[in-house]
Structure formats: structure tokens, C-alpha cells
mmCIF file of C-alpha atoms and ligand atoms in Angstrom:
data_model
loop_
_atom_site.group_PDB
_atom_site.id
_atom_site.type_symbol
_atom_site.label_atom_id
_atom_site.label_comp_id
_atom_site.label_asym_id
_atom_site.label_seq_id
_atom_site.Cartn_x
_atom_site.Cartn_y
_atom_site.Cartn_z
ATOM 1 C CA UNK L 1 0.000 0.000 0.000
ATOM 2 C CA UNK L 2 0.964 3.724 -0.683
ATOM 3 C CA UNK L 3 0.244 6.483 0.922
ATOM 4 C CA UNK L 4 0.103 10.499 0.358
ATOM 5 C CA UNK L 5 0.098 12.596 2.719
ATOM 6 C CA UNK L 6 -1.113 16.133 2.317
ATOM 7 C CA UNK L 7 -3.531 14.414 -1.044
ATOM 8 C CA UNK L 8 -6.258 17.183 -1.086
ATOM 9 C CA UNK L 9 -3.600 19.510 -1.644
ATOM 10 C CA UNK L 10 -2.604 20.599 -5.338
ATOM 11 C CA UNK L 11 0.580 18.628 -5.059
ATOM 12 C CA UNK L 12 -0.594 15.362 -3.362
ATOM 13 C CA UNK L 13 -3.616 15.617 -5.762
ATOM 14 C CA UNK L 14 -1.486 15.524 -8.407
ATOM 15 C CA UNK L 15 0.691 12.786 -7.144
ATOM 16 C CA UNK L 16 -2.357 10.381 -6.637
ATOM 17 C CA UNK L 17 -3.283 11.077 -10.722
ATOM 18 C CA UNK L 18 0.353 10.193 -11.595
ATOM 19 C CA UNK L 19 0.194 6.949 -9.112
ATOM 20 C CA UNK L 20 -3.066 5.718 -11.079
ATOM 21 C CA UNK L 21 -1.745 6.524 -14.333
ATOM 22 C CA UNK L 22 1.345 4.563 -13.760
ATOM 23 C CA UNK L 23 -1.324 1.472 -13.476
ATOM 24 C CA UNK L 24 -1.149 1.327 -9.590
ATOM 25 C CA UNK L 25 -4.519 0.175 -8.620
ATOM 26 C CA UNK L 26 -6.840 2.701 -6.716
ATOM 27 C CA UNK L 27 -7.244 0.137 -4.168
ATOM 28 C CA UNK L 28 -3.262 -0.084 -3.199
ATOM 29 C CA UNK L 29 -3.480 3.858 -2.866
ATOM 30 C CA UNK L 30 -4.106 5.798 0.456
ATOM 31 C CA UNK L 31 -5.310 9.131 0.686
ATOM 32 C CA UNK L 32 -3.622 10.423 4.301
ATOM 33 C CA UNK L 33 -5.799 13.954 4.731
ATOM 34 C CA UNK L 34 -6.846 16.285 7.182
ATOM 35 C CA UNK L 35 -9.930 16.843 5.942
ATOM 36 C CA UNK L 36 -11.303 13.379 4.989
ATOM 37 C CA UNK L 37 -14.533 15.809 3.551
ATOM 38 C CA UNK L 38 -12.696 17.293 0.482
ATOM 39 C CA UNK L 39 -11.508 14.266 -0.760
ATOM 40 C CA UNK L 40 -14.712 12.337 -1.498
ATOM 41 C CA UNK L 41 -14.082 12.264 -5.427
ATOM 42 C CA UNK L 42 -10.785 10.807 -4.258
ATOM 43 C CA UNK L 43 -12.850 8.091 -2.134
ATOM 44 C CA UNK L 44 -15.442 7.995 -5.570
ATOM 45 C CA UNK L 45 -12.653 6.537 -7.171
ATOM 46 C CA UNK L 46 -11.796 3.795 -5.093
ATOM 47 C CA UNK L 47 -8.627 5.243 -3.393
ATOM 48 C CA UNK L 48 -8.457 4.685 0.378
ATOM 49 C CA UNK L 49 -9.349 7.599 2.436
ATOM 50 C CA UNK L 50 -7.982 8.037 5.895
ATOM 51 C CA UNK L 51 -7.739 11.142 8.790
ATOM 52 C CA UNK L 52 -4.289 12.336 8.893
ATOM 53 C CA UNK L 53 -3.741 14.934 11.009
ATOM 54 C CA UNK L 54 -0.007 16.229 10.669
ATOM 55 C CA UNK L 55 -0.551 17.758 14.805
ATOM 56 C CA UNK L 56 -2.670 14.787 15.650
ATOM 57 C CA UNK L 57 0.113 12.216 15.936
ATOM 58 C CA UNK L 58 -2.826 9.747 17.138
ATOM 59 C CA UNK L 59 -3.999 10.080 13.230
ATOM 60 C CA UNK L 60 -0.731 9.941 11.937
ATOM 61 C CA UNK L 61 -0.592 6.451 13.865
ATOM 62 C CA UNK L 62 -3.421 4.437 12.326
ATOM 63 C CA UNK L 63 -3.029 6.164 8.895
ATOM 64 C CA UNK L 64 -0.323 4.683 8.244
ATOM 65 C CA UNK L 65 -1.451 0.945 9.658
ATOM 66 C CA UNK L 66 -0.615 -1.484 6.598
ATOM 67 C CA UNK L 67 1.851 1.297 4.370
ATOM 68 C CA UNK L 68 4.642 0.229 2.684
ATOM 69 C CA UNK L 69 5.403 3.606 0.973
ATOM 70 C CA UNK L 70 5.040 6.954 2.029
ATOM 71 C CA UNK L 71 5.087 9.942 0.493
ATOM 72 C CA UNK L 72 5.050 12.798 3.430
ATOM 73 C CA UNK L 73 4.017 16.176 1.478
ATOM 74 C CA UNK L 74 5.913 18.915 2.926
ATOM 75 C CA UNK L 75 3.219 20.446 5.122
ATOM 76 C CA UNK L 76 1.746 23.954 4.030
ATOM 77 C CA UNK L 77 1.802 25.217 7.422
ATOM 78 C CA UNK L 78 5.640 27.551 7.271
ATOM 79 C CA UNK L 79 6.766 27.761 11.229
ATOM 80 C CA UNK L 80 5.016 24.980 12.604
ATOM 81 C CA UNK L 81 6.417 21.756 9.953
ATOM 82 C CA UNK L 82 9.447 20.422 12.229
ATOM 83 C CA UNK L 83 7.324 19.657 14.980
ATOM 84 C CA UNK L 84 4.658 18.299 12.232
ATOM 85 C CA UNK L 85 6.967 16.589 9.684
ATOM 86 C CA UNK L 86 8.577 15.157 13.156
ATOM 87 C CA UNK L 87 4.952 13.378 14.183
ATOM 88 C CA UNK L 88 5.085 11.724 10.514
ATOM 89 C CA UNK L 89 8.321 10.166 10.849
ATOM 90 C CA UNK L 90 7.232 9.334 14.168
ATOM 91 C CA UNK L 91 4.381 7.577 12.968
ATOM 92 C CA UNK L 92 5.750 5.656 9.819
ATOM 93 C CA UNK L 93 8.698 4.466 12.375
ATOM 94 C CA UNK L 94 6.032 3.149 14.735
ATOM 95 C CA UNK L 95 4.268 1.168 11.546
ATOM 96 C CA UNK L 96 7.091 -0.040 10.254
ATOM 97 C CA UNK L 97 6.883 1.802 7.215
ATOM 98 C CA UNK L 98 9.391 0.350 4.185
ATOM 99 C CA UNK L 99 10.091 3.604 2.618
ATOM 100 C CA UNK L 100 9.422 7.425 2.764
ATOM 101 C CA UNK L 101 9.822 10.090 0.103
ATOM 102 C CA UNK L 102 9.448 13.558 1.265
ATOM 103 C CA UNK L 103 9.516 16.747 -0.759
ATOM 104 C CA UNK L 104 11.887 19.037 0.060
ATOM 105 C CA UNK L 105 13.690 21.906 -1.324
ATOM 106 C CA UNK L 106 16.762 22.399 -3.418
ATOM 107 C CA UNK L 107 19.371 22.018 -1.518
ATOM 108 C CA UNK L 108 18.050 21.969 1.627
ATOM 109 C CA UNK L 109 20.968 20.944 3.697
ATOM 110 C CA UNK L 110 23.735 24.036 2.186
ATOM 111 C CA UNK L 111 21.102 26.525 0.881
ATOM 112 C CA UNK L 112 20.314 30.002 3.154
ATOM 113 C CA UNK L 113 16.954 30.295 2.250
ATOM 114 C CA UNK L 114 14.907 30.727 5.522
ATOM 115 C CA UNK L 115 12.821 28.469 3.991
ATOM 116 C CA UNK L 116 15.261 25.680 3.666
ATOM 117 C CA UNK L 117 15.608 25.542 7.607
ATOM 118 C CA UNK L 118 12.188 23.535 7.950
ATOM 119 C CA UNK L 119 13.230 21.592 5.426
ATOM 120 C CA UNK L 120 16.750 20.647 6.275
ATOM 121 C CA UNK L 121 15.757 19.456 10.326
ATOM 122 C CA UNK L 122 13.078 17.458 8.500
ATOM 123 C CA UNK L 123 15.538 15.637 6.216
ATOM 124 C CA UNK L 124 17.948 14.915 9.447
ATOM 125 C CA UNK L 125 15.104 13.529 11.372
ATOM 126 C CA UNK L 126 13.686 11.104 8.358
ATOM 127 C CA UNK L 127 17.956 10.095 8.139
ATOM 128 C CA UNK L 128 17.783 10.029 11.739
ATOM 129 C CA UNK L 129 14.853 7.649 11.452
ATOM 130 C CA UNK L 130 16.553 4.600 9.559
ATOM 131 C CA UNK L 131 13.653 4.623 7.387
ATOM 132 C CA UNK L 132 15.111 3.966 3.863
ATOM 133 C CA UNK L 133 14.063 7.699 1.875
ATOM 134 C CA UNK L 134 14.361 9.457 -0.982
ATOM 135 C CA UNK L 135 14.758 13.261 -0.759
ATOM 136 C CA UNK L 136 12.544 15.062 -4.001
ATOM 137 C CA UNK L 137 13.922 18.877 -3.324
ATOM 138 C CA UNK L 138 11.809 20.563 -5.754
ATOM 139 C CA UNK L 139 12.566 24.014 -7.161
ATOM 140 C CA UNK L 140 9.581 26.424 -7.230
ATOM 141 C CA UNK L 141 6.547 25.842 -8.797
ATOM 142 C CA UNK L 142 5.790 27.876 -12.307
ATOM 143 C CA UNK L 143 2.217 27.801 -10.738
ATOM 144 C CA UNK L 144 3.528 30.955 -8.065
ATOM 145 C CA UNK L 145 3.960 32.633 -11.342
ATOM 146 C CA UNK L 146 1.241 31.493 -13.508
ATOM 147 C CA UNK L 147 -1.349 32.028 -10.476
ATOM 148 C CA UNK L 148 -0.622 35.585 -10.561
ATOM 149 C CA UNK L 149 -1.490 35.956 -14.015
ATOM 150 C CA UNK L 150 -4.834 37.770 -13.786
ATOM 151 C CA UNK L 151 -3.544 40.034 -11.165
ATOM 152 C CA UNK L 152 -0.299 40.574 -12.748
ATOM 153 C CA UNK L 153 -2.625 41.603 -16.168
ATOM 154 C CA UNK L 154 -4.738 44.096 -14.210
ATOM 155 C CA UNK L 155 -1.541 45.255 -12.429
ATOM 156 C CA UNK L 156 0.439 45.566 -15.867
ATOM 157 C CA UNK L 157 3.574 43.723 -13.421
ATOM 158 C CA UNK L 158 4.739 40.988 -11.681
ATOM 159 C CA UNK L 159 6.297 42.577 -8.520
ATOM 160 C CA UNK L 160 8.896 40.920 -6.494
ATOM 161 C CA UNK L 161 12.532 40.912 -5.327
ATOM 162 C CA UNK L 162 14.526 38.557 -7.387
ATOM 163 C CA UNK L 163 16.106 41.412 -9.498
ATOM 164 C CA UNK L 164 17.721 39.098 -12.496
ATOM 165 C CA UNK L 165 18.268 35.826 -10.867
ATOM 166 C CA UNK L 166 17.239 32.474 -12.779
ATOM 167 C CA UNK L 167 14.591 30.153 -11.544
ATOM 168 C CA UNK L 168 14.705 26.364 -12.253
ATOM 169 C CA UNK L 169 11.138 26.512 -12.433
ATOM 170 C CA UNK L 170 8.818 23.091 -13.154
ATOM 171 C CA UNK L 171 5.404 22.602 -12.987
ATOM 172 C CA UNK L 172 3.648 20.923 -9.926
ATOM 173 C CA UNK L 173 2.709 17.839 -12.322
ATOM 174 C CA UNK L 174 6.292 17.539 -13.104
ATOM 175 C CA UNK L 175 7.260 17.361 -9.624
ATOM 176 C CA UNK L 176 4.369 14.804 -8.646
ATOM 177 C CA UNK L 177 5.075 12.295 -11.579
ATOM 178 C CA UNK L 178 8.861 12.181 -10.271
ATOM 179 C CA UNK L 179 7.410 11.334 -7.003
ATOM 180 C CA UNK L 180 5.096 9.003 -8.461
ATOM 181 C CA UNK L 181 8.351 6.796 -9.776
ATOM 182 C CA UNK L 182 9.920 7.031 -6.619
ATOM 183 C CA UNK L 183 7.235 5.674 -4.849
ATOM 184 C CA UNK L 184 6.367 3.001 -7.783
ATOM 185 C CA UNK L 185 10.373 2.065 -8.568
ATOM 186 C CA UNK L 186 12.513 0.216 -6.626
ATOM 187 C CA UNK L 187 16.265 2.031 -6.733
ATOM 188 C CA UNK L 188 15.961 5.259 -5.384
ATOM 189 C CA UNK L 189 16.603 4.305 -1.790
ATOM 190 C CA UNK L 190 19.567 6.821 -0.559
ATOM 191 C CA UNK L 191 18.663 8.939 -3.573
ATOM 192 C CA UNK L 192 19.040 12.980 -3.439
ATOM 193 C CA UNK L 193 17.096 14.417 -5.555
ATOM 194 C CA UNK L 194 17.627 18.539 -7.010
ATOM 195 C CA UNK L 195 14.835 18.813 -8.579
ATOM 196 C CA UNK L 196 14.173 21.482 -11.279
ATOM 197 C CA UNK L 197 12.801 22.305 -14.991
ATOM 198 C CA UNK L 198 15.314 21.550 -17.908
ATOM 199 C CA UNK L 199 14.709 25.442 -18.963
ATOM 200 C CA UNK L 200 15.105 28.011 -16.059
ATOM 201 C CA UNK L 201 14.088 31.685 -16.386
ATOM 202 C CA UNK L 202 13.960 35.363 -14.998
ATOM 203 C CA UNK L 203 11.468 36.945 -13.901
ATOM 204 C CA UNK L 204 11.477 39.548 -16.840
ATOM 205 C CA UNK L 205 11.588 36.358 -19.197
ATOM 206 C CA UNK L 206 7.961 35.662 -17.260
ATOM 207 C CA UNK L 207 7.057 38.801 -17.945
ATOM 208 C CA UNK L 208 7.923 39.012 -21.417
ATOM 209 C CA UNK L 209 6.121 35.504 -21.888
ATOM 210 C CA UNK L 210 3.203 36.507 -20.472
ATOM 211 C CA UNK L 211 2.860 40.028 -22.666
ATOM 212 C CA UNK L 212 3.588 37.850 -26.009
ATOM 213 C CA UNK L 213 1.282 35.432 -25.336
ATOM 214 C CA UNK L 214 -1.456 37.812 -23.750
ATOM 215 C CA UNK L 215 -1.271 40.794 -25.856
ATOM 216 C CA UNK L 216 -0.867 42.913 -23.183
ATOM 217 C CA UNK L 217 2.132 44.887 -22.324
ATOM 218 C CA UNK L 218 3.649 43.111 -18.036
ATOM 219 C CA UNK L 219 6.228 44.347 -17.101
ATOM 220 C CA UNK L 220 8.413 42.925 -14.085
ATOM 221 C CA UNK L 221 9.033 45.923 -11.424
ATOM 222 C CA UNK L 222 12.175 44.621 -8.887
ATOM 223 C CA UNK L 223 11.391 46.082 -5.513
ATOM 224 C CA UNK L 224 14.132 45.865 -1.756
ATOM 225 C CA UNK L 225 13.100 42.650 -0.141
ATOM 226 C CA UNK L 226 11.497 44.876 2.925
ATOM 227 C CA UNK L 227 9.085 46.670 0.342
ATOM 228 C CA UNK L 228 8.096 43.411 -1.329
ATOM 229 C CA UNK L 229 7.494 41.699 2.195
ATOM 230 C CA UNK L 230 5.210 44.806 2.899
ATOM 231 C CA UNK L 231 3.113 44.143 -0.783
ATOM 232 C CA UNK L 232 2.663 40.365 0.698
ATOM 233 C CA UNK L 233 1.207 41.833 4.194
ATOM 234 C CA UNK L 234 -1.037 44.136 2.285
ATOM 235 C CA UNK L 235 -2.736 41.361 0.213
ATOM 236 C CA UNK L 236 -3.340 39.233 3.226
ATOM 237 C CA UNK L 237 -0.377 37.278 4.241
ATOM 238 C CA UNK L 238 0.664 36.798 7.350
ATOM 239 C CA UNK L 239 3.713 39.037 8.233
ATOM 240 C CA UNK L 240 6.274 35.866 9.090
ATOM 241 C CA UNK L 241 5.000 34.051 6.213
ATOM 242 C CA UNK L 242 5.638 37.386 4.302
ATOM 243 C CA UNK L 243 9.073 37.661 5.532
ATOM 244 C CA UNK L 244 9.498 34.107 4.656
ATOM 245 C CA UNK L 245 8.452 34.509 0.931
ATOM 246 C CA UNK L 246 10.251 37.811 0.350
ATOM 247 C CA UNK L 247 13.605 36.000 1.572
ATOM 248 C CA UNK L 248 13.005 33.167 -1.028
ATOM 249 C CA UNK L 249 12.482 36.169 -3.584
ATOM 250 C CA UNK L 250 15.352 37.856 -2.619
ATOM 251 C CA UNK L 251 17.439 34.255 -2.777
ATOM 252 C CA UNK L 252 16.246 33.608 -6.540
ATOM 253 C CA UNK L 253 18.757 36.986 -7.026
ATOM 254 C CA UNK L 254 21.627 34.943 -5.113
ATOM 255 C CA UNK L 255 21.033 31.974 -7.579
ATOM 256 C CA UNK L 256 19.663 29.651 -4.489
ATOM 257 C CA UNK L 257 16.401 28.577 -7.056
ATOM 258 C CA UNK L 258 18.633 27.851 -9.605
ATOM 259 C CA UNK L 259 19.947 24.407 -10.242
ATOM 260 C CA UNK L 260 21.507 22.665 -13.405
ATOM 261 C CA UNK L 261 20.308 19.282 -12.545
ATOM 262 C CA UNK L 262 19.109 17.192 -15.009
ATOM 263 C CA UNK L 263 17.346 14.813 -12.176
ATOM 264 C CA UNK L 264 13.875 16.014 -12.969
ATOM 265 C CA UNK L 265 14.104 15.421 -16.396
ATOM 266 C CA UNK L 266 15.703 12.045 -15.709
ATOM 267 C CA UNK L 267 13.329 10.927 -13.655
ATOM 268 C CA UNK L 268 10.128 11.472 -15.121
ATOM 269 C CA UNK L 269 12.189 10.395 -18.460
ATOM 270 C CA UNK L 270 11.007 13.740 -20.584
ATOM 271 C CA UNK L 271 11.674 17.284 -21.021
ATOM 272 C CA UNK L 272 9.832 19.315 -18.088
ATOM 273 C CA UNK L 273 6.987 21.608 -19.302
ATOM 274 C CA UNK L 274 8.538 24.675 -20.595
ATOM 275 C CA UNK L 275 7.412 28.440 -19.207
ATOM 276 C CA UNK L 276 5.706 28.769 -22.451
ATOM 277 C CA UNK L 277 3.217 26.195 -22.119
ATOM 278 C CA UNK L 278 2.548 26.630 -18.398
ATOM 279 C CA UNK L 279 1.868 30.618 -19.333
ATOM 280 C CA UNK L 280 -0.156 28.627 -22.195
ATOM 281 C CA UNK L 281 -2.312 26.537 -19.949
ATOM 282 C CA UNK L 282 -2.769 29.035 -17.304
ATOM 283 C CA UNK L 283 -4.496 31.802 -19.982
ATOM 284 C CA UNK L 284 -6.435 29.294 -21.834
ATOM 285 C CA UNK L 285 -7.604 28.626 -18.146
ATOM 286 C CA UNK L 286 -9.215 32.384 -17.970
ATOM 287 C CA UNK L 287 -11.434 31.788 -21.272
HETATM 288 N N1 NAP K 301 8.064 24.433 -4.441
HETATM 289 C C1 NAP K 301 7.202 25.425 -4.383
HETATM 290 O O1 NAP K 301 7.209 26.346 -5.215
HETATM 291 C C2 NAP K 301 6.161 25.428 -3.305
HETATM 292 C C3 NAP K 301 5.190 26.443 -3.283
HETATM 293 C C4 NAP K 301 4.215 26.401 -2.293
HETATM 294 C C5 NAP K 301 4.231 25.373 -1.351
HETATM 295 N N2 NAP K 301 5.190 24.415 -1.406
HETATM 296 C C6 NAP K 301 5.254 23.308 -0.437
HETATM 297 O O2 NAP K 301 4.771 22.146 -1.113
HETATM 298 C C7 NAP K 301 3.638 21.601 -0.407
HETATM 299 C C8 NAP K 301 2.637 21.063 -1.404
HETATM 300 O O3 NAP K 301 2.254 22.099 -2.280
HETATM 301 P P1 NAP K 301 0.740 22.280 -2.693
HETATM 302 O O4 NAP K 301 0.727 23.222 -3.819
HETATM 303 O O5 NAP K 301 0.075 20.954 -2.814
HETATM 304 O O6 NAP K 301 0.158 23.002 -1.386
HETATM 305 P P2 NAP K 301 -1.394 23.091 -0.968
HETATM 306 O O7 NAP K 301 -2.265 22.949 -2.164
HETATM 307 O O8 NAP K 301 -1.509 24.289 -0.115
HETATM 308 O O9 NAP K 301 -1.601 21.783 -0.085
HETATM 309 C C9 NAP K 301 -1.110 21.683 1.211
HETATM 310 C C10 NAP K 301 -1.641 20.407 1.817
HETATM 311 O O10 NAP K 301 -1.119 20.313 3.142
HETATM 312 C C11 NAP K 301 -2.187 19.899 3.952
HETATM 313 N N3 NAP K 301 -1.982 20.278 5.343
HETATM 314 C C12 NAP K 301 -1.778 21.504 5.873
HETATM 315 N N4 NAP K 301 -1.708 21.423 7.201
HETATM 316 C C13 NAP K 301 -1.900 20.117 7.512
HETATM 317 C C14 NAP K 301 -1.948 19.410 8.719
HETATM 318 N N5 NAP K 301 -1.832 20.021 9.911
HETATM 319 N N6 NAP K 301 -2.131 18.064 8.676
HETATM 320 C C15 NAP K 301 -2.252 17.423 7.504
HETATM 321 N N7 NAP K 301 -2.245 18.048 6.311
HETATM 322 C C16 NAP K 301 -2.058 19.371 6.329
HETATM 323 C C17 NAP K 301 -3.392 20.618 3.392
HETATM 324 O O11 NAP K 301 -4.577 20.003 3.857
HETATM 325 P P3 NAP K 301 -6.025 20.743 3.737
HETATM 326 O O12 NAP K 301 -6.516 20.409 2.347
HETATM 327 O O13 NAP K 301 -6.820 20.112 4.806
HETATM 328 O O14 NAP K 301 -5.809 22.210 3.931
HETATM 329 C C18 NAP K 301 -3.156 20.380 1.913
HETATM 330 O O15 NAP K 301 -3.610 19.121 1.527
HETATM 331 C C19 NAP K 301 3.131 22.769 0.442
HETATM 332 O O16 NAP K 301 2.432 22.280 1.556
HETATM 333 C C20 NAP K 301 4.415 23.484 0.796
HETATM 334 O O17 NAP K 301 5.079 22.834 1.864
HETATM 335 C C21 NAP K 301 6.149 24.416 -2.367
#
């Protein structure tokens, strides 16, 4: 049996598609939630739904009764994952779990992102845990960028503070299928995984994407990383998750988004989705 943690998210949702189309039967498939209610079409198509709280270690417990592969979803919850990703490991440890796959970020161990720290105690505890793992640190999604798209039309810019740097950018599908193999082929035990597209790009690249494919003139305006935190607060976000995000932005100028491995390509075994087509998808999308 395999399960996915975090499965109602876009990620995990995306994972479970990739599972079934690699002929794994819905039946062998686990669905480890917190909200068991959003993922009755999951459950309408025969894959296991189960409670899986990621601060209700109790949950964490009998989800995982029966699992021989895990996927733990990095949780979306910035400050409070250690203690969270902790319970999971925990929990797989206590069900004798076979093997765990957890997505991380690239180069989570060496990289200065604020966002990496999370990331990196998580890795050392799922070492720590003798559970044989494979680490899938994925690069940014292209859907932060393509999900701006309407605003970023209205706004005539994409804002942020990554002044020229390159992003290894690769859509969220991209990332789930190479979890899918991981969980579905044997091999990858030990494996490290820096995971990003085969075709990285700048933010004014976006930009200029975008206004070709759009007809309409988006520009990309570079703010200082304390004026960009201040745009996040003032659309909603929570001022440490701000801070957060605006240090990732401001890393993407330091090249710490950036990778030149091939693994992503290699293990999905085809090119990643170029910007193009994501910017493609996401404004067909709006008609
Ligand atoms: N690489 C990138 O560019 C990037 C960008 C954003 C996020 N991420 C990371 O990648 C993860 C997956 O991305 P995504 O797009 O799928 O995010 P998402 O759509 O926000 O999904 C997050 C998932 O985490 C679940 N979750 C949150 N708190 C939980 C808890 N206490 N217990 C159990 N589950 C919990 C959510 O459950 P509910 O459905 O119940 O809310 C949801 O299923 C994120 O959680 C985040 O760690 C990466």
C-alpha cells in the first residue's frame, strides 16, 4: 500500500493522478488527509481515504497501519512543519513503514533560504529515522507565477525581489510524476534528488512571456526585499510568512532557485513543461 500525505492539496492531488496513471490500482493507494470531507471524489474513485492529522500524531498512527510507501508532502503550514513533519516520521517508524519520500527543497541541507531551515531538520530527522528515503527537493513551482497571471494583467507587473536571478522553475505535475516513480520504482533508496525544470528563467523572461502570449504589455518591477514583504502583508499574508516569501524572492537573485540538474528530467524520463506552455495553460484557463 501507498500512501500520500497532504492528497487534497494541489501537489498530493497531483501525485495520486500520476500513481493511477502509472497502473497502480486505486485500491493499493491511500489518501492520508486532514480533511477526509474534500476528498470524497478521491474516495469515488476507489482510493483509500484516511484522517491524517499532521498535529494529531494519534492520526498519523493508524493512517499509516498497513503502508509500505510513504510519500510525506511537505506540510503547508511555514513555522510549525518540524514539529509536524517530526509526528510523521514518528508515525511511519512506529508502523514499520518500508520507505518514505518527502519533498523538500533544493538544496536543503547548504542553501540560506529561511525556507530551507524547515526543510533541512526534516531531512535529518527522516535520516535520523533509519527509514530507507528518498529526498525530491523541488525548485519552485511555475504555478507561483502562472497564479498571478490575472492580477499581474490588471496590475500591468509581476512585482517581487529577485532582481535578475534564474529560476529552475517546473510545474507541480512535473514534480508529482517524479514522485510518483519514486514511490512506484525500486532504486531510489539513498537517492538525493535537485529537482528542477530543464529550462530556467527570470522573472522579466515571465514577464515578457506573459505580454507575447497575452497581448498585453507586463512588465516585471524589482522592488528591496522589505518593500516586497510589505506588498505580501497588504494582500493578506501573514507578516512571518511574508518575511518568509520575500527572503526566497530575494534568494532567486543569489542563484539559491537555480539548479543545473538534469534529475527532474531524468526521472520522469522527458523534457519538463517549458514556461511557455505553463503561461499557455494558465491563460487558456481564464477563457
Ligand atoms: N516548491 C514550491 O514552489 C512550493 C510552493 C508552495 C508550497 N510548497 C510546499 O509544497 C507543499 C505542497 O504544495 P501544494 O501546492 O500541494 O500546497 P497546498 O495545495 O496548499 O496543499 C497543502 C496540503 O497540506 C495539507 N496540510 C496543511 N496542514 C496540515 C496538517 N496540519 N495536517 C495534515 N495536512 C495538512 C493541506 O490540507 P487541507 O486540504 O486540509 O488544507 C493540503 O492538503 C506545500 O504544503 C508546501 O510545503 C512548495
Amino acid at each position: 500500500m501507498i500512501a500520500v500525505t497532504g492528497a487534497t492539496g494541489n501537489l498530493g492531488r497531483l501525485v495520486i493522478e500520476h500513481l493511477l496513471d502509472r497502473g497502480v490500482s486505486p485500491s493499493d493507494v491511500v489518501a492520508a488527509v486532514r480533511s477526509p470531507e474534500k476528498a470524497s471524489d478521491l474516495a469515488d474513485r476507489g482510493v483509500e481515504v484516511r484522517k491524517a492529522d499532521y498535529d494529531e500524531p494519534e492520526t498519523l498512527s493508524s493512517a499509516f497501519e498497513g503502508i509500505d510507501r510513504l510519500l510525506l508532502i511537505s506540510s503547508s503550514e511555514v513555522g510549525q512543519r518540524v514539529t509536524q513533519h517530526q509526528n510523521v516520521v514518528d508515525a511511519a517508524v512506529e508502523n514499520d513503514v518500508e520507505f518514505l519520500g518527502y519533498t523538500s527543497i533544493l538544496r536543503a541541507d547548504s542553501s540560506p533560504l529561511q525556507m530551507a531551515a524547515e526543510h533541512k531538520a526534516t531531512e535529518e530527522a527522516i535520516r535520523d529515522s533509519g527509514i530507507p528515503f528518498t529526498l525530491l527537493r523541488n525548485g519552485w513551482y511555475i504555478e507561483n507565477y502562472t497564479e498571478q497571471i490575472d492580477q499581474a494583467l490588471d496590475q500591468g507587473a509581476f512585482v517581487g525581489s529577485a532582481d535578475g536571478g534564474r529560476i529552475s522553475g517546473a510545474t507541480r505535475s512535473d514534480y508529482a510524476e517524479a514522485a510518483a516513480v519514486v514511490l512506484t520504482e525500486d532504486g531510489h533508496e539513498g537517492d538525493v534528488y535537485e529537482l528542477g525544470g530543464d529550462e530556467a528563467f527570470t522573472m522579466e523572461e515571465l514577464a515578457e512571456e506573459v505580454s507575447r502570449q497575452s497581448g498585453t504589455e507586463v512588465v516585471y518591477q524589482d522592488l528591496p526585499e522589505d518593500e516586497y514583504k510589505q506588498v505580501l502583508v497588504d494582500v493578506g499574508l501573514p507578516e512571518g510568512y511574508a518575511e518568509v516569501l520575500a527572503d526566497s524572492d530575494s534568494g532567486i537573485a543569489d542563484g539559491h532557485l537555480y539548479t543545473e540538474s538534469d534529475d527532474l528530467h531524468q526521472l520522469i524520463g522527458h523534457r519538463t513543461t517549458p514556461l511557455s506552455e505553463a503561461v499557455a495553460d494558465a491563460l487558456a484557463d481564464r477563457d
